PDB file of C-alpha atoms in Angstrom:
ATOM      1  CA  MET A   1      39.924 -41.314 -67.998  1.00 60.00           C
ATOM      2  CA  LYS A   2      40.603 -40.243 -71.550  1.00 63.00           C
ATOM      3  CA  ILE A   3      42.477 -36.980 -72.022  1.00 61.00           C
ATOM      4  CA  THR A   4      42.484 -35.503 -75.489  1.00 61.00           C
ATOM      5  CA  SER A   5      43.216 -32.263 -77.265  1.00 59.00           C
ATOM      6  CA  ARG A   6      40.863 -33.268 -80.062  1.00 57.00           C
ATOM      7  CA  ALA A   7      37.593 -35.133 -80.269  1.00 56.00           C
ATOM      8  CA  THR A   8      37.684 -38.783 -81.301  1.00 56.00           C
ATOM      9  CA  TRP A   9      34.245 -38.592 -82.793  1.00 52.00           C
ATOM     10  CA  VAL A  10      32.566 -36.327 -85.327  1.00 52.00           C
ATOM     11  CA  TRP A  11      29.082 -34.942 -84.722  1.00 51.00           C
ATOM     12  CA  SER A  12      27.037 -34.637 -87.888  1.00 50.00           C
ATOM     13  CA  SER A  13      23.765 -33.652 -86.195  1.00 51.00           C
ATOM     14  CA  ILE A  14      25.070 -31.374 -83.430  1.00 49.00           C
ATOM     15  CA  GLY A  15      26.991 -28.453 -84.859  1.00 52.00           C
ATOM     16  CA  ASP A  16      28.758 -27.039 -81.814  1.00 51.00           C
ATOM     17  CA  ASP A  17      32.044 -28.203 -80.318  1.00 55.00           C
ATOM     18  CA  ASP A  18      30.856 -28.486 -76.704  1.00 57.00           C
ATOM     19  CA  THR A  19      32.383 -31.830 -75.698  1.00 58.00           C
ATOM     20  CA  SER A  20      30.585 -31.932 -72.355  1.00 56.00           C
ATOM     21  CA  ASN A  21      27.201 -31.605 -74.125  1.00 63.00           C
ATOM     22  CA  HIS A  22      28.138 -34.371 -76.530  1.00 65.00           C
ATOM     23  CA  ALA A  23      29.301 -36.634 -73.723  1.00 68.00           C
ATOM     24  CA  GLU A  24      26.023 -36.057 -71.874  1.00 69.00           C
ATOM     25  CA  VAL A  25      24.077 -37.112 -74.982  1.00 74.00           C
ATOM     26  CA  ILE A  26      26.120 -40.313 -75.160  1.00 74.00           C
ATOM     27  CA  SER A  27      25.662 -40.899 -71.422  1.00 76.00           C
ATOM     28  CA  ASP A  28      21.889 -41.045 -71.957  1.00 80.00           C
ATOM     29  CA  LEU A  29      22.295 -44.264 -73.965  1.00 84.00           C
ATOM     30  CA  ASP A  30      21.461 -47.530 -72.194  1.00 89.00           C
ATOM     31  CA  VAL A  31      24.945 -49.019 -71.742  1.00 88.00           C
ATOM     32  CA  ASP A  32      23.577 -52.560 -71.514  1.00 89.00           C
ATOM     33  CA  LEU A  33      21.658 -52.316 -74.794  1.00 93.00           C
ATOM     34  CA  THR A  34      24.245 -50.342 -76.764  1.00 93.00           C
ATOM     35  CA  ASN A  35      27.526 -51.830 -75.476  1.00 92.00           C
ATOM     36  CA  MET A  36      28.788 -48.318 -74.767  1.00 88.00           C
ATOM     37  CA  VAL A  37      31.184 -47.534 -71.957  1.00 86.00           C
ATOM     38  CA  ARG A  38      29.495 -45.859 -68.983  1.00 86.00           C
ATOM     39  CA  PHE A  39      30.293 -42.132 -69.027  1.00 84.00           C
ATOM     40  CA  HIS A  40      30.689 -40.292 -65.710  1.00 86.00           C
ATOM     41  CA  GLU A  41      31.780 -36.720 -66.478  1.00 84.00           C
ATOM     42  CA  ALA A  42      33.667 -34.360 -68.781  1.00 81.00           C
ATOM     43  CA  PHE A  43      35.776 -31.356 -67.844  1.00 83.00           C
ATOM     44  CA  GLN A  44      38.435 -29.053 -69.258  1.00 82.00           C
ATOM     45  CA  TYR A  45      41.939 -28.897 -67.799  1.00 85.00           C
ATOM     46  CA  LEU A  46      44.140 -26.284 -69.466  1.00 88.00           C
ATOM     47  CA  ASP A  47      43.648 -26.948 -73.191  1.00 80.00           C
ATOM     48  CA  GLN A  48      42.767 -30.627 -72.726  1.00 82.00           C
ATOM     49  CA  THR A  49      39.345 -32.257 -72.627  1.00 78.00           C
ATOM     50  CA  CYS A  50      39.092 -34.938 -69.947  1.00 82.00           C
ATOM     51  CA  LEU A  51      36.414 -37.621 -70.219  1.00 80.00           C
ATOM     52  CA  VAL A  52      35.835 -39.914 -67.241  1.00 86.00           C
ATOM     53  CA  PHE A  53      34.440 -43.373 -68.006  1.00 85.00           C
ATOM     54  CA  GLU A  54      33.852 -46.518 -65.985  1.00 87.00           C
ATOM     55  CA  ARG A  55      36.921 -48.628 -65.289  1.00 88.00           C
ATOM     56  CA  LEU A  56      37.046 -51.593 -67.659  1.00 89.00           C
ATOM     57  CA  ASP A  57      39.015 -54.834 -67.651  1.00 88.00           C
ATOM     58  CA  MET A  58      41.332 -54.788 -70.664  1.00 92.00           C
ATOM     59  CA  SER A  59      41.495 -53.730 -74.293  1.00 94.00           C
ATOM     60  CA  LEU A  60      41.256 -55.940 -77.348  1.00 94.00           C
ATOM     61  CA  PHE A  61      44.869 -54.994 -78.085  1.00 96.00           C
ATOM     62  CA  ASP A  62      45.995 -56.240 -74.644  1.00 95.00           C
ATOM     63  CA  LEU A  63      44.067 -59.483 -75.088  1.00 93.00           C
ATOM     64  CA  LEU A  64      45.559 -60.133 -78.535  1.00 95.00           C
ATOM     65  CA  GLU A  65      49.033 -59.324 -77.254  1.00 96.00           C
ATOM     66  CA  GLN A  66      48.536 -61.605 -74.246  1.00 95.00           C
ATOM     67  CA  ARG A  67      47.526 -64.410 -76.607  1.00 95.00           C
ATOM     68  CA  GLU A  68      50.624 -63.748 -78.722  1.00 95.00           C
ATOM     69  CA  TRP A  69      48.607 -62.579 -81.739  1.00 95.00           C
ATOM     70  CA  GLU A  70      47.416 -66.114 -82.515  1.00 95.00           C
ATOM     71  CA  HIS A  71      44.493 -66.423 -84.904  1.00 93.00           C
ATOM     72  CA  ARG A  72      41.191 -66.645 -83.046  1.00 92.00           C
ATOM     73  CA  PRO A  73      38.310 -68.941 -83.997  1.00 95.00           C
ATOM     74  CA  LEU A  74      35.189 -67.380 -85.492  1.00 97.00           C
ATOM     75  CA  ASP A  75      33.085 -68.282 -82.441  1.00 97.00           C
ATOM     76  CA  GLU A  76      35.328 -65.941 -80.375  1.00 94.00           C
ATOM     77  CA  ILE A  77      35.402 -63.151 -82.958  1.00 95.00           C
ATOM     78  CA  ARG A  78      31.683 -63.075 -83.788  1.00 97.00           C
ATOM     79  CA  PRO A  79      30.381 -61.851 -80.370  1.00 95.00           C
ATOM     80  CA  VAL A  80      32.999 -59.087 -80.175  1.00 94.00           C
ATOM     81  CA  ALA A  81      32.218 -57.942 -83.721  1.00 96.00           C
ATOM     82  CA  LYS A  82      28.471 -58.005 -83.016  1.00 97.00           C
ATOM     83  CA  GLN A  83      28.847 -55.915 -79.848  1.00 95.00           C
ATOM     84  CA  LEU A  84      31.054 -53.414 -81.668  1.00 95.00           C
ATOM     85  CA  LEU A  85      28.498 -53.089 -84.484  1.00 96.00           C
ATOM     86  CA  VAL A  86      25.668 -52.556 -81.959  1.00 96.00           C
ATOM     87  CA  ALA A  87      27.691 -49.750 -80.322  1.00 93.00           C
ATOM     88  CA  LEU A  88      28.483 -48.133 -83.680  1.00 94.00           C
ATOM     89  CA  ASP A  89      24.803 -48.333 -84.663  1.00 95.00           C
ATOM     90  CA  ALA A  90      23.857 -46.539 -81.420  1.00 92.00           C
ATOM     91  CA  LEU A  91      26.367 -43.779 -82.206  1.00 89.00           C
ATOM     92  CA  LYS A  92      25.016 -43.534 -85.751  1.00 90.00           C
ATOM     93  CA  GLY A  93      21.535 -43.041 -84.303  1.00 89.00           C
ATOM     94  CA  LEU A  94      22.884 -39.968 -82.489  1.00 85.00           C
ATOM     95  CA  GLY A  95      24.613 -38.667 -85.605  1.00 84.00           C
ATOM     96  CA  VAL A  96      28.060 -39.522 -84.228  1.00 82.00           C
ATOM     97  CA  LEU A  97      31.001 -40.957 -86.142  1.00 82.00           C
ATOM     98  CA  HIS A  98      33.779 -42.419 -83.970  1.00 83.00           C
ATOM     99  CA  THR A  99      37.085 -41.519 -85.625  1.00 83.00           C
ATOM    100  CA  ASP A 100      39.525 -43.548 -83.542  1.00 86.00           C
ATOM    101  CA  ILE A 101      38.403 -47.187 -83.725  1.00 91.00           C
ATOM    102  CA  LYS A 102      41.329 -49.483 -83.022  1.00 94.00           C
ATOM    103  CA  PRO A 103      42.052 -52.502 -80.778  1.00 95.00           C
ATOM    104  CA  ASP A 104      43.282 -50.164 -77.991  1.00 93.00           C
ATOM    105  CA  ASN A 105      39.825 -48.562 -77.870  1.00 90.00           C
ATOM    106  CA  VAL A 106      37.745 -51.756 -77.846  1.00 93.00           C
ATOM    107  CA  MET A 107      37.387 -52.605 -74.179  1.00 92.00           C
ATOM    108  CA  PHE A 108      36.109 -55.651 -72.298  1.00 90.00           C
ATOM    109  CA  VAL A 109      33.978 -55.314 -69.169  1.00 83.00           C
ATOM    110  CA  ASN A 110      34.581 -58.852 -67.914  1.00 74.00           C
ATOM    111  CA  ARG A 111      37.219 -60.717 -69.871  1.00 56.00           C
ATOM    112  CA  LYS A 112      36.847 -64.479 -70.061  1.00 59.00           C
ATOM    113  CA  ASP A 113      39.910 -66.652 -70.714  1.00 49.00           C
TER     114      ASP A 113
END
């Protein structure tokens, strides 16, 4: 679950600030074709927005830390970069700009050693 007091994406095509509507739009994407995390639900708790996603294996940050920040060969980097670009392209198609891209937010479904 992600809990936030601010959105981590910017909607250029949908003018309102209804996070649950936005999350539903994203949930309509085919997760297998777009490399997006599977969205389950959104709700408000006090002044926080809570987004519930599928449970994933580990973040890119955790993997890099586990591997002691060693340089990775291009054949390991290329598939991750390609999947990230596919996901960003899917968001672009919805008029969404993700504003918090960082290794902590790049997640692996099934990590391979």
